[in-house]
Coordinates of C-alpha atoms in Angstrom, one line a residue:
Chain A
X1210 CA 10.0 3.8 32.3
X1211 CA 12.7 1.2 32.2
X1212 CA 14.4 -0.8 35.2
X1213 CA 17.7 -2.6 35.1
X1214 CA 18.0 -6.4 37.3
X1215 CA 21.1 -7.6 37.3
X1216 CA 22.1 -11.3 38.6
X1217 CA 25.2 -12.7 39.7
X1218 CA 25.7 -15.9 41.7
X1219 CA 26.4 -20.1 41.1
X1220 CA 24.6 -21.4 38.0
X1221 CA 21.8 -23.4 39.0
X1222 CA 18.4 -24.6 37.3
X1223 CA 15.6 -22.5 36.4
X1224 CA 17.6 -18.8 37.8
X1225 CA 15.9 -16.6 34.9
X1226 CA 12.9 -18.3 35.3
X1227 CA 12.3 -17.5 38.7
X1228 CA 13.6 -13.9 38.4
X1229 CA 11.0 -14.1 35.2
X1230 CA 8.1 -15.4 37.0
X1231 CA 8.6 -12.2 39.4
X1232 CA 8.6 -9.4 37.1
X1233 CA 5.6 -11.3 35.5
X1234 CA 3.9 -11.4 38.7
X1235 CA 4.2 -7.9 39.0
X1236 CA 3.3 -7.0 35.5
X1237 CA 6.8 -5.8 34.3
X1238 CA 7.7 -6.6 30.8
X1239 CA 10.9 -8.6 30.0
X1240 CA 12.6 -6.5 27.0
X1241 CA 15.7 -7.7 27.0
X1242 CA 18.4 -10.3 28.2
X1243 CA 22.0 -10.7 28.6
X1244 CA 23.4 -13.3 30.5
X1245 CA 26.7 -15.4 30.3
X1246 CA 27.8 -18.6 31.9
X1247 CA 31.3 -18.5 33.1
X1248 CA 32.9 -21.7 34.7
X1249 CA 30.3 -22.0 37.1
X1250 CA 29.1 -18.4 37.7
X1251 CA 25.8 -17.2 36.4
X1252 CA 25.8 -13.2 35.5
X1253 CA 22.9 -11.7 33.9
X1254 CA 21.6 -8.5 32.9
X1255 CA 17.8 -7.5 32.2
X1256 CA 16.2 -4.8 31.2
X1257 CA 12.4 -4.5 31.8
X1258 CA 9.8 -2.4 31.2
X1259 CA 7.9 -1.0 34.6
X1260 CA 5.2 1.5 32.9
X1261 CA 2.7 -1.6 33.4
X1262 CA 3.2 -2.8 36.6
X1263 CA 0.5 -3.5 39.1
X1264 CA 2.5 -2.8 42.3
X1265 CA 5.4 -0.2 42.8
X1266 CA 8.9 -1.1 42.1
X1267 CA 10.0 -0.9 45.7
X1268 CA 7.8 -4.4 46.0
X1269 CA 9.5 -6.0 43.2
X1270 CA 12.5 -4.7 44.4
X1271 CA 11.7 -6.6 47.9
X1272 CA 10.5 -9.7 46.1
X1273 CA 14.3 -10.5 44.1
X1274 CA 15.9 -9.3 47.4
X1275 CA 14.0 -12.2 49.2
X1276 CA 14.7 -14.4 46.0
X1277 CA 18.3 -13.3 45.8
X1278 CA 18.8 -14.5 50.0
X1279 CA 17.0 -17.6 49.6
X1280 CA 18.6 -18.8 46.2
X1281 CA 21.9 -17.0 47.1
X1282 CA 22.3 -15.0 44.2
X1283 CA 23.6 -11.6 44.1
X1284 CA 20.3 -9.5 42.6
X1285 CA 20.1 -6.0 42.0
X1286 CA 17.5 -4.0 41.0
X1287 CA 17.9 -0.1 39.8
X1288 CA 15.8 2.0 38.2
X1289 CA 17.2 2.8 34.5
X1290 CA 17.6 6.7 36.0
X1291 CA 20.4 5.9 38.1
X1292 CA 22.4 5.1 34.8
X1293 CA 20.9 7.2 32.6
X1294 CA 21.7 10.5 35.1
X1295 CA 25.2 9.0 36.2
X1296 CA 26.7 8.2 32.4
X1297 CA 24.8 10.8 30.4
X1298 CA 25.8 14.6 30.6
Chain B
X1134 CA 21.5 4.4 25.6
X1135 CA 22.1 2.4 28.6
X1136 CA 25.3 -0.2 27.8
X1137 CA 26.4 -3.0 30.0
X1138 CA 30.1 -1.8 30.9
X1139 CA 28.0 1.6 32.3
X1140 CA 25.5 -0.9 34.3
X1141 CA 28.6 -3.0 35.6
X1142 CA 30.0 0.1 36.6
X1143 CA 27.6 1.8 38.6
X1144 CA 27.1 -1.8 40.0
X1145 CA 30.6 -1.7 41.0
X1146 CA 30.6 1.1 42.7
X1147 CA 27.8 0.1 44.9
X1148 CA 28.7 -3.2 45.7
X1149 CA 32.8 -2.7 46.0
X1150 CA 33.4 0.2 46.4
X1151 CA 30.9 1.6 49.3
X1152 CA 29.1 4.7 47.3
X1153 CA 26.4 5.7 49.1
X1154 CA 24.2 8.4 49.6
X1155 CA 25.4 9.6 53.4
X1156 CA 22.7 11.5 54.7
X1157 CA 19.3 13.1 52.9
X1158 CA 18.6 16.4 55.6
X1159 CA 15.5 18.2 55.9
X1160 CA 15.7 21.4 57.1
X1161 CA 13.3 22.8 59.0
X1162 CA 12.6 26.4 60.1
X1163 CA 11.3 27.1 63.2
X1164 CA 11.3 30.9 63.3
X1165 CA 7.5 30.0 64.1
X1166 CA 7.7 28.2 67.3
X1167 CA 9.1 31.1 69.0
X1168 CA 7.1 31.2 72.1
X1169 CA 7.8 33.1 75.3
X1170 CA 6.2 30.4 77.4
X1171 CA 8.7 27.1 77.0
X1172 CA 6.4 24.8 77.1
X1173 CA 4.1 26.3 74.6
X1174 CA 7.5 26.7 72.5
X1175 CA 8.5 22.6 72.8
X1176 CA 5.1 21.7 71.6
X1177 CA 5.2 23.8 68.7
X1178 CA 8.6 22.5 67.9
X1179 CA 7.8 18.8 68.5
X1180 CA 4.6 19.5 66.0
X1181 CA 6.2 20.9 63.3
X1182 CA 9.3 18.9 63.1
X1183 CA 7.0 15.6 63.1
X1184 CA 4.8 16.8 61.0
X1185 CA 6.9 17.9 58.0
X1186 CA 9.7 14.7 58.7
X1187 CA 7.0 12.5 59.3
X1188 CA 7.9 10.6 56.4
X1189 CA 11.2 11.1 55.3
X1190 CA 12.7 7.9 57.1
X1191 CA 10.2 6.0 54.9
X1192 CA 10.8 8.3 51.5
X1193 CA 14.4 7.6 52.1
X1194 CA 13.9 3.8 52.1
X1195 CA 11.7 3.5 49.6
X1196 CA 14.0 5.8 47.4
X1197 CA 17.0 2.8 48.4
X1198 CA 15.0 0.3 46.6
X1199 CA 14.0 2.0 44.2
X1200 CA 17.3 3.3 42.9
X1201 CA 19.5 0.5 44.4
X1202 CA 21.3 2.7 46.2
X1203 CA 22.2 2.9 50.0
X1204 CA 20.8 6.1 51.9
X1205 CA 23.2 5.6 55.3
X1206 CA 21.4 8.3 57.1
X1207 CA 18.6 10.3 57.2
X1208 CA 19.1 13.4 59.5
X1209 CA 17.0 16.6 60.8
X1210 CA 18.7 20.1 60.8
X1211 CA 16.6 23.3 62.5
X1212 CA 16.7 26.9 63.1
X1213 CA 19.2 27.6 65.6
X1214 CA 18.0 26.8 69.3
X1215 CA 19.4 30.3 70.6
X1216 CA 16.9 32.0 68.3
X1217 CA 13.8 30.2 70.6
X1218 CA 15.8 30.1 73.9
X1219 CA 16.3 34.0 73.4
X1220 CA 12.6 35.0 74.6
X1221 CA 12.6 32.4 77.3
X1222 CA 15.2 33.7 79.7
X1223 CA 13.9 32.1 82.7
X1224 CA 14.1 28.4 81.9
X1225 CA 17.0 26.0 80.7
X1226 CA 17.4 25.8 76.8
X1227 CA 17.8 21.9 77.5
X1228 CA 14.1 21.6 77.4
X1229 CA 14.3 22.5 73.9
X1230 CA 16.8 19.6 74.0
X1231 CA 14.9 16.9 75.1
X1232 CA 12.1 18.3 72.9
X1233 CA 14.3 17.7 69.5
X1234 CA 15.3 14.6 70.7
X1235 CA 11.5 13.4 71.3
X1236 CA 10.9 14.7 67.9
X1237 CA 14.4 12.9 66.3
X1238 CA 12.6 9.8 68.1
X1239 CA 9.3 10.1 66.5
X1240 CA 10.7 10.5 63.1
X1241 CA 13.2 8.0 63.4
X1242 CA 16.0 9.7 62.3
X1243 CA 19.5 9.2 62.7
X1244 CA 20.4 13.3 64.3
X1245 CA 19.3 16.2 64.3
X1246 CA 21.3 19.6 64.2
X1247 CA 20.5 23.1 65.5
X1248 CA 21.3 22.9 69.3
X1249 CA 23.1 25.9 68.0
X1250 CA 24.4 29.7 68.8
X1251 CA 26.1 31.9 65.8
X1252 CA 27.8 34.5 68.0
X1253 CA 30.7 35.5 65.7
X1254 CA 30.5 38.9 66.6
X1255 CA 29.1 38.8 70.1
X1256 CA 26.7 37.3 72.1
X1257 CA 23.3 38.3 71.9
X1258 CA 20.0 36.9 73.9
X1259 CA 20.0 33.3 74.7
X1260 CA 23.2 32.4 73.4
X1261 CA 25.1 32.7 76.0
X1262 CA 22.4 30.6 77.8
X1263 CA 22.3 27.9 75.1
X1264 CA 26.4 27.7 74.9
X1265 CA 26.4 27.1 78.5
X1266 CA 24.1 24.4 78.4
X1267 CA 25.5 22.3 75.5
X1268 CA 27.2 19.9 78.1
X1269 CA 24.2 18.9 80.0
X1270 CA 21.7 18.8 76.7
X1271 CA 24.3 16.7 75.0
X1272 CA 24.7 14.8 77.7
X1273 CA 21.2 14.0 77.8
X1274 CA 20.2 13.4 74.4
X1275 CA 21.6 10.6 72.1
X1276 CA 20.6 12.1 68.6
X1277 CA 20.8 15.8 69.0
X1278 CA 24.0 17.8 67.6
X1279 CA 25.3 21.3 68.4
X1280 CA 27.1 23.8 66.6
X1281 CA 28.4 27.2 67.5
X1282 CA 30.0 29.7 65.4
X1283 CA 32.6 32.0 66.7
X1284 CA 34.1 33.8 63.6
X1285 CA 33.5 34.7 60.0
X1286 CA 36.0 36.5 57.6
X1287 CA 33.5 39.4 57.7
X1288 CA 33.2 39.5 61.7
X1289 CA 36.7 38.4 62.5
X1290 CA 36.8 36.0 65.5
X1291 CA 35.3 36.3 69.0
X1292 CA 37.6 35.5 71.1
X1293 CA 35.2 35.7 74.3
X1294 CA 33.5 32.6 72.8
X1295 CA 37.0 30.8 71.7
X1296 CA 37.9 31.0 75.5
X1297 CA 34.4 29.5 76.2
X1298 CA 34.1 27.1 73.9
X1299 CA 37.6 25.3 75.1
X1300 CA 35.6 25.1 78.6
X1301 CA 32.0 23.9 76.9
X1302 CA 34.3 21.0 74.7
X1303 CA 35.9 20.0 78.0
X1304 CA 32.7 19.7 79.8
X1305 CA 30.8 17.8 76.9
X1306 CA 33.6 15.4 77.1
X1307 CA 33.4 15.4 81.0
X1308 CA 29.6 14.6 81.3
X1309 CA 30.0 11.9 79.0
X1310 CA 33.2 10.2 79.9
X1311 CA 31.4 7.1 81.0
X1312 CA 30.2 6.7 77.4
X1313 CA 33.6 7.2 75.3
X1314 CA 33.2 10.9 75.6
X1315 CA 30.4 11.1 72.8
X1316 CA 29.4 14.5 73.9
X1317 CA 32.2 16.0 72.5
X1318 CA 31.9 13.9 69.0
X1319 CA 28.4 15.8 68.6
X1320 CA 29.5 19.4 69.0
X1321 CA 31.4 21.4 66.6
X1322 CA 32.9 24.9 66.6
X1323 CA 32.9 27.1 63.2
X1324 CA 34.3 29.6 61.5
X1325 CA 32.2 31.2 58.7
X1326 CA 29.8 28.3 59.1
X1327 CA 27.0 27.5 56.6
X1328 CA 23.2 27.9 56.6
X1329 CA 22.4 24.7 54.5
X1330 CA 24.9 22.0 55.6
X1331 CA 23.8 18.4 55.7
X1332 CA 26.2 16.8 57.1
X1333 CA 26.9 16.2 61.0
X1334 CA 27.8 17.6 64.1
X1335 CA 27.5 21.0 62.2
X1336 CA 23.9 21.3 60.3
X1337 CA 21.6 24.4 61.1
X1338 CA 18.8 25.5 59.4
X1339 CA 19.6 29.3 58.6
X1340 CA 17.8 31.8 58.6
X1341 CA 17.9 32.9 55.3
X1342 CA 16.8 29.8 54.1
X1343 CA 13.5 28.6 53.2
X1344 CA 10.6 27.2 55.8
X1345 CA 11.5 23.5 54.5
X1346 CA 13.9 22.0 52.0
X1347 CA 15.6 18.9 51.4
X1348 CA 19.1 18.6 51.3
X1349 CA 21.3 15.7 50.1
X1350 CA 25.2 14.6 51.0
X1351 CA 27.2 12.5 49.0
X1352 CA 29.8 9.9 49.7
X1353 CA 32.4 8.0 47.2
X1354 CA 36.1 7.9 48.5
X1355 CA 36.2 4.3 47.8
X1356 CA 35.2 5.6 43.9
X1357 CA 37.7 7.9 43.9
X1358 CA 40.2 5.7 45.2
X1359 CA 39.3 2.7 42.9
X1360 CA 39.4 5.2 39.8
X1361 CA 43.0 6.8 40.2
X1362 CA 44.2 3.4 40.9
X1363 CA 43.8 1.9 37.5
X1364 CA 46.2 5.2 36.5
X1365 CA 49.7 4.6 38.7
X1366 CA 51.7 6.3 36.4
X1367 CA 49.7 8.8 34.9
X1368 CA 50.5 13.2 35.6
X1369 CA 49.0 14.7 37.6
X1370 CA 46.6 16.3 35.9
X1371 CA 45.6 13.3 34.1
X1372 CA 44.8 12.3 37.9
X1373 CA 42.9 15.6 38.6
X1374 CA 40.7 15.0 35.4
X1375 CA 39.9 11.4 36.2
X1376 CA 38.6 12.8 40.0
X1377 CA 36.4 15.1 38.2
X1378 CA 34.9 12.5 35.9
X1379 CA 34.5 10.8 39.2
X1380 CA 32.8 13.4 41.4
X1381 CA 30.7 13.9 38.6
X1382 CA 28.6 10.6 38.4
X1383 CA 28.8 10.3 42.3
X1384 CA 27.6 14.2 42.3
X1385 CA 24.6 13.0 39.8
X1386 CA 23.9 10.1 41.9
X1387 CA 23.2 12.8 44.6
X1388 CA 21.5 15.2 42.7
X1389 CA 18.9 12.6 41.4
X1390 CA 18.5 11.1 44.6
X1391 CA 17.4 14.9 46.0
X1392 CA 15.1 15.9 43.2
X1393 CA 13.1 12.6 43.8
X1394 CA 13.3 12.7 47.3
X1395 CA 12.0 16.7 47.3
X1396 CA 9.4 15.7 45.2
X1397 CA 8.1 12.8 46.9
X1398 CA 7.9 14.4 50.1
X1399 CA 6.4 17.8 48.1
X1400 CA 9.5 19.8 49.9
X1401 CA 11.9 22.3 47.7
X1402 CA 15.2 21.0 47.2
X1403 CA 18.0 22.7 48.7
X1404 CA 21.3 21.6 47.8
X1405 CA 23.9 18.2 47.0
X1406 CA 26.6 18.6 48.9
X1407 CA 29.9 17.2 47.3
X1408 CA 31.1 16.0 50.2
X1409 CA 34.0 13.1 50.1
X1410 CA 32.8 12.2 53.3
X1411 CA 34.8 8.6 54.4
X1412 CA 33.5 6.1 56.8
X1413 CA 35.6 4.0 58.9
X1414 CA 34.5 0.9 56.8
X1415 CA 37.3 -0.5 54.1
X1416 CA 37.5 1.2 50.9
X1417 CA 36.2 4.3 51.9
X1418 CA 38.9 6.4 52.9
X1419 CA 39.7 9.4 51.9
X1420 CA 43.6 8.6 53.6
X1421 CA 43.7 5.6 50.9
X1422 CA 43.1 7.8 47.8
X1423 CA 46.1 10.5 49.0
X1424 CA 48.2 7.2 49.0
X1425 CA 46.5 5.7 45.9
X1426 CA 47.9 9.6 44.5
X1427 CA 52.0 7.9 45.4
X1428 CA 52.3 8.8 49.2
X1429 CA 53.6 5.9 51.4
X1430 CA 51.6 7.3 54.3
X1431 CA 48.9 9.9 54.6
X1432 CA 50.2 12.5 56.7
X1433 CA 53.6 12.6 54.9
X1434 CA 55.3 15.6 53.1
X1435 CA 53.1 15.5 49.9
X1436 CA 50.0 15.2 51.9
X1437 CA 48.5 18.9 51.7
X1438 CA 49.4 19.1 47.5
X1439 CA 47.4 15.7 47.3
X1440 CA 44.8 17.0 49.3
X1441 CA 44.4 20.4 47.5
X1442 CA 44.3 18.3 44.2
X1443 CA 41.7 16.1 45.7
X1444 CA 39.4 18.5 46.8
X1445 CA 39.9 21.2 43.9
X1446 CA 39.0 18.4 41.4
X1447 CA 35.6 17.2 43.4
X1448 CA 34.4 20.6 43.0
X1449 CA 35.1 21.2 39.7
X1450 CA 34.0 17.6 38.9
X1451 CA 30.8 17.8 41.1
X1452 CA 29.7 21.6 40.2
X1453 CA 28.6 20.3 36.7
X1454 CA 26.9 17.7 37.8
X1455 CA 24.5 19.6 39.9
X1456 CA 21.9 22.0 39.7
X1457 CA 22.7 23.5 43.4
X1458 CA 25.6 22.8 45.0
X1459 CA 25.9 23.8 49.0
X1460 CA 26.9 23.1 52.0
X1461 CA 30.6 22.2 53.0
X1462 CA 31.4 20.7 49.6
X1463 CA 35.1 19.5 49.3
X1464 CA 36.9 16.3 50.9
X1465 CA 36.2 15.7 54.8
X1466 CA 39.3 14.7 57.3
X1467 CA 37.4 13.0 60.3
X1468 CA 40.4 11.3 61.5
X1469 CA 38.3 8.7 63.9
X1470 CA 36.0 8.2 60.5
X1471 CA 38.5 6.7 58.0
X1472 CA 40.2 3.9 58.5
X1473 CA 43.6 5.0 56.7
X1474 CA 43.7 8.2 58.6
X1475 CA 43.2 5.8 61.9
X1476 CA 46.5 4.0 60.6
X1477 CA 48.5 6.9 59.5
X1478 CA 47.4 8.7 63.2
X1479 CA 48.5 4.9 65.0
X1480 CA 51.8 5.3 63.4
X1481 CA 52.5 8.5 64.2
X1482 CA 52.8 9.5 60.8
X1483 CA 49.9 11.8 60.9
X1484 CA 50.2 14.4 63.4
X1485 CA 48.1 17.6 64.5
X1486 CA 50.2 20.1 62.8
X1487 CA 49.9 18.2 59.4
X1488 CA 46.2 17.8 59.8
X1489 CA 45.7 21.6 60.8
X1490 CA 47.8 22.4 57.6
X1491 CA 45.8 19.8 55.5
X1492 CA 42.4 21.8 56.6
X1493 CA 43.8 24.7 55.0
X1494 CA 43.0 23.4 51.7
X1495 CA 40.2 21.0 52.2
X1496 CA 37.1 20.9 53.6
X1497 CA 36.3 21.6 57.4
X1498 CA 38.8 21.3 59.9
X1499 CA 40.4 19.3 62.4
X1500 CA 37.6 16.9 62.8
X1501 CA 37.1 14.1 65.3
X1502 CA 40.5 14.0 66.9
X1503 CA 40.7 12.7 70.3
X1504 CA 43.3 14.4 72.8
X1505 CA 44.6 13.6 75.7
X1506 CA 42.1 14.0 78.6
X1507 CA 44.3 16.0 80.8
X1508 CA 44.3 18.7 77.9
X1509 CA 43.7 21.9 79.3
X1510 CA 40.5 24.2 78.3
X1511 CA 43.1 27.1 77.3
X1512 CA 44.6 24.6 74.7
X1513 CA 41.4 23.8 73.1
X1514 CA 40.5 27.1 73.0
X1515 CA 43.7 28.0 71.0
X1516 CA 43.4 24.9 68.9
X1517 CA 40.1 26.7 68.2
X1518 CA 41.7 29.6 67.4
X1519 CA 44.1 28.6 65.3
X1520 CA 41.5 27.4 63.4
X1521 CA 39.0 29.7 63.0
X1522 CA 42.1 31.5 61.7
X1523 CA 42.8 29.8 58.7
X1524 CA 39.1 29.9 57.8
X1525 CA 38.7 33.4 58.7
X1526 CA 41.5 34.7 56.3
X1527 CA 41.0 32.0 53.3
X1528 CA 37.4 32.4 53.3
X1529 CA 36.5 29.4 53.6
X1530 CA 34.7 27.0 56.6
X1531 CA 36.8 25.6 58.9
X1532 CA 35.6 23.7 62.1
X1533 CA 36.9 22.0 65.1
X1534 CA 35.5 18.7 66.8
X1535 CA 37.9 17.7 69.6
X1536 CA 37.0 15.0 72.1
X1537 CA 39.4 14.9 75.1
X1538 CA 39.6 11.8 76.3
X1539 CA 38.9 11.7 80.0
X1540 CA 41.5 9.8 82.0
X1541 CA 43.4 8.0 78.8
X1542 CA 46.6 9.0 77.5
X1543 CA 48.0 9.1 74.1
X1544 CA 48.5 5.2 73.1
X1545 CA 44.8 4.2 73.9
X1546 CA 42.1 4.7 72.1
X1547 CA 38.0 5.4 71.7
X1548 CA 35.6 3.5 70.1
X1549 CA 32.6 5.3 69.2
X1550 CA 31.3 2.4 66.8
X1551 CA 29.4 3.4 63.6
X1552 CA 30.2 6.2 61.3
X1553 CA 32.0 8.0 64.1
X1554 CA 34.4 5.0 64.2
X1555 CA 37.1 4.8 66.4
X1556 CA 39.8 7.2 67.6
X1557 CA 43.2 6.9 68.9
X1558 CA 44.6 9.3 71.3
X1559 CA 47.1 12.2 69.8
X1560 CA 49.5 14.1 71.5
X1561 CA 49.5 18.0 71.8
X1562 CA 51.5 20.9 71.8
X1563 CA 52.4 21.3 76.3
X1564 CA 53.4 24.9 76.0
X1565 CA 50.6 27.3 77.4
X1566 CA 48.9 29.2 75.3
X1567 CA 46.4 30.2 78.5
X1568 CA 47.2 33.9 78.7
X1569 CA 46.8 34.7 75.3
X1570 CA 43.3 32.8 75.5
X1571 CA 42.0 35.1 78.5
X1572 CA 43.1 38.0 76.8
X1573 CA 39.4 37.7 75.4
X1574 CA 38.1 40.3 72.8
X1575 CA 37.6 39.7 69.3
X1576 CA 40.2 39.0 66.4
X1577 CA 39.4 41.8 63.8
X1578 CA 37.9 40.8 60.5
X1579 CA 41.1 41.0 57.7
X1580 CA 41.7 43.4 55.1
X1581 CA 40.2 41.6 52.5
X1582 CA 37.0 41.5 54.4
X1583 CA 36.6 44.8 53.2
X1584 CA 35.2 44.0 49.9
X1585 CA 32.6 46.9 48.9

């Protein structure tokens, strides 16, 4: 089972680590990253891996939520069904 | 494989473009809380709903975070009052009332439907009862929503309950005056209505369906809208095709959401409904994609080929994307709920006759329009009439939600606030149509009715 976090908000220092240091706390695997700089807008895409985690996703969910407020980034998180069942016939 | 123009997308449509999941509905059956003794028969009811909804508020949040995805509502619908108030003759169905809206309360929900009566054909025990109390148990409840059927293209129209429901609307309206006349934005009247509808004023738990099931409404005008915009010059059929691509991922969205949610809560799933339903926010209007379609105005010549379009295409788009499709399926017109219809009503370029023409091809009916409050009962009734005449002969729902206005006049306006939005006042037709209303007797059921 796969998750999608998706980050969008003014470039700053240490953004993926923090949004890292969550899913690690939670025991979600990083798999992959995709992230851009433009001007001075951070956007990044992550994929990680949930199978492992300790807690359930709605906590990590709550955890970038309160991340996203207080660093005032845009963070989303969404399981990888949501995609899969909307782009896939 | 999952590719970052599909994430941004779905994104998009969250974030910009106000999809949302409108309403998950448990339905709940309460064929057994029938109880001659009221009180025995509240407590049943007030048991079972709480204890099969008791967590569906917190299902329904927890499916939000884990999907991403807003879940606006999360609503109740039950077995139709007039079933339970049938064996209790001697006390007020408004008991029953307060009881759902203890229960609504409890659960935390947003409404619940089934202060109901299906008397298409006549009125049987409690019925009449229950219709005649709708006022006062609307009145006294915040959450609670009624419904009453009055004809089906099998039954024809009863025009006994027409002539009432005119007075019942009036009244609703009446006993709430001092709080924008909300009564009347929680009661609807049907034609052919449905057994597994979702959405509000008009859900019911029929009686042919199952003890308990989930049931899921989708949103997405602001999709749909944002979609044949990037295509001003294409046919239209190339517009028709891009709808049903659309409906279909916003159908999906819906249909995942109600397998989980059924799961979770260990409930059968019942339907997705592929509902356009609007919201008075901006962007989600289902008035803005008719004029994202080439119309200056909604409500212009144009409007009802748009429409059909519209609501053809969501069907054919959504009907693949689902396993069960229910419910009132097609585009909604609540004028007071979309913003655009708001405008084209303030301009005067949307007019009853156009919108009782656009409900000819689309889903429901004339739905939250406010009238004058000096309308007369006969007048409803007819607008009533009318129709539960287009639905009765196109087989097909249609439904009315009037709210007179007490003591404004066409200029001013209602504010409901939230999803019910805000109305302005529109002007009706003056000519009587009172004696044909107290005429009375039933409209028989058409030809075609005869199918066997």
């Amino acid at each position: 089972m796969r998750a999608v976090i998706t980050v969008i908000g003014k470039d700053t220092v240490g953004i993926l680590h923090k949004v890292s240091g969550i899913c690690a706390a939670h025991h979600a695997n990083v798999i992959e990253v995709t992230q851009s700089v433009m001007q001075d807008m951070f956007a990044m895409i992550m994929m990680i891996d949930i199978s492992g985690m300790t807690s359930d996703f709605s906590s990590l969910a709550d955890d970038m939520t309160t991340l996203g407020k207080s660093e005032h980034l845009d963070i989303h998180c969404m399981h990888e069904d949501v995609f899969n069942s909307m782009h896939e016939i | 494989m999952l590719n970052t123009f599909n994430i941004l997308e779905t994104i998009r449509m969250i974030q910009e473009q106000c999809l949302d999941i409108r309403t998950i509905t448990m339905g709940i059956s309460l064929l057994d809380c029938i109880d001659t003794d009221i009180q025995q028969a509240c407590r049943k009811v007030y048991d079972k709903i709480t204890a099969k909804a008791e967590h569906l508020v917190e299902v329904g949040e927890q499916i939000e975070k884990e999907y991403g995805i807003p879940i606006v509502n999360k609503r109740i619908s039950v077995t139709p009052i007039s079933l339970l108030a049938a064996v209790c003759p001697n006390d007020s169905p408004v008991k029953f009332a307060e009881t759902l809206q203890k229960a609504a309360d409890t659960c935390g929900v947003n409404f619940l439907g089934g202060y109901s009566a299906l008397v298409h054909k006549g009125f049987s025990a409690g019925d009449l009862a229950l219709i005649e109390s709708i006022p006062e148990a609307l009145a006294k409840t915040t959450n609670v929503c009624s419904s009453v059927n009055i004809g089906s293209t099998r039954s024809g129209i009863n025009m006994d309950a027409v002539a009432l429901m005119g007075k019942i609307v009036r009244q609703s309206a009446e006993q709430t005056a001092d709080q924008q006349c909300i009564g009347a934005a929680k009661l609807v009247v049907f034609c052919n209505a449905v057994e597994d509808n979702p959405f509000m004023a008009g859900a019911f738990h029929g009686i042919g369906e199952p003890d308990c099931e989930i049931h899921v409404g989708v949103s997405g005008p602001g999709v749909v809208r944002a979609a044949i915009e990037k295509y001003p010059d294409a046919s239209i059929d190339k517009l028709a095709d891009v709808i049903k691509k659309t409906a279909f991922k916003i159908t999906r969205m819906g249909q995942l959401v109600g397998t989980r949610a059924s799961k979770m809560l260990n409930v059968p799933f019942g339907i997705v409904d592929l509902s356009l339903a609007p919201t008075p926010a901006v962007g989600d209007s289902v008035a803005h994609i008719l004029e994202g379609m080439g119309l200056e105005c909604c409500g212009t010549h144009g409007t009802t080929a748009a429409l059909a379009l519209l609501n053809d295409a969501v069907k054919k788009g959504g009907v693949m994307a689902s396993s069960s499709v229910g419910g009132l399926s097609g585009a909604f017109i609540p004028v007071s709920e979309d913003a655009g219809m708001i405008d084209a009503a303030v301009n005067g370029t949307l007019s009853l006759e156009k919108l009782e023409a656009m409900t000819a091809v689309c889903s429901v009916g004339l739905d939250m329009i406010v009238v004058p409050g000096d309308i007369p009962e006969e007048t409803i009734s007819a607008m009533i009439a009318d129709e539960a005449a287009i639905g009765m002969v196109n087989h097909k729902t249609t439904a009315v939600r009037l709210i007179p206005a007490i003591g404004k006049q066409v200029g001013e306006m209602l504010e409901f606030g939230g999803l019910l939005g805000s109305g302005p006042v529109m002007p009706y037709n003056q000519k009587s149509s009172a004696q044909f209303i107290s005429r009375g007797g039933r409209i028989p059921a058409p030809m075609h009715s005869i199918k066997n």
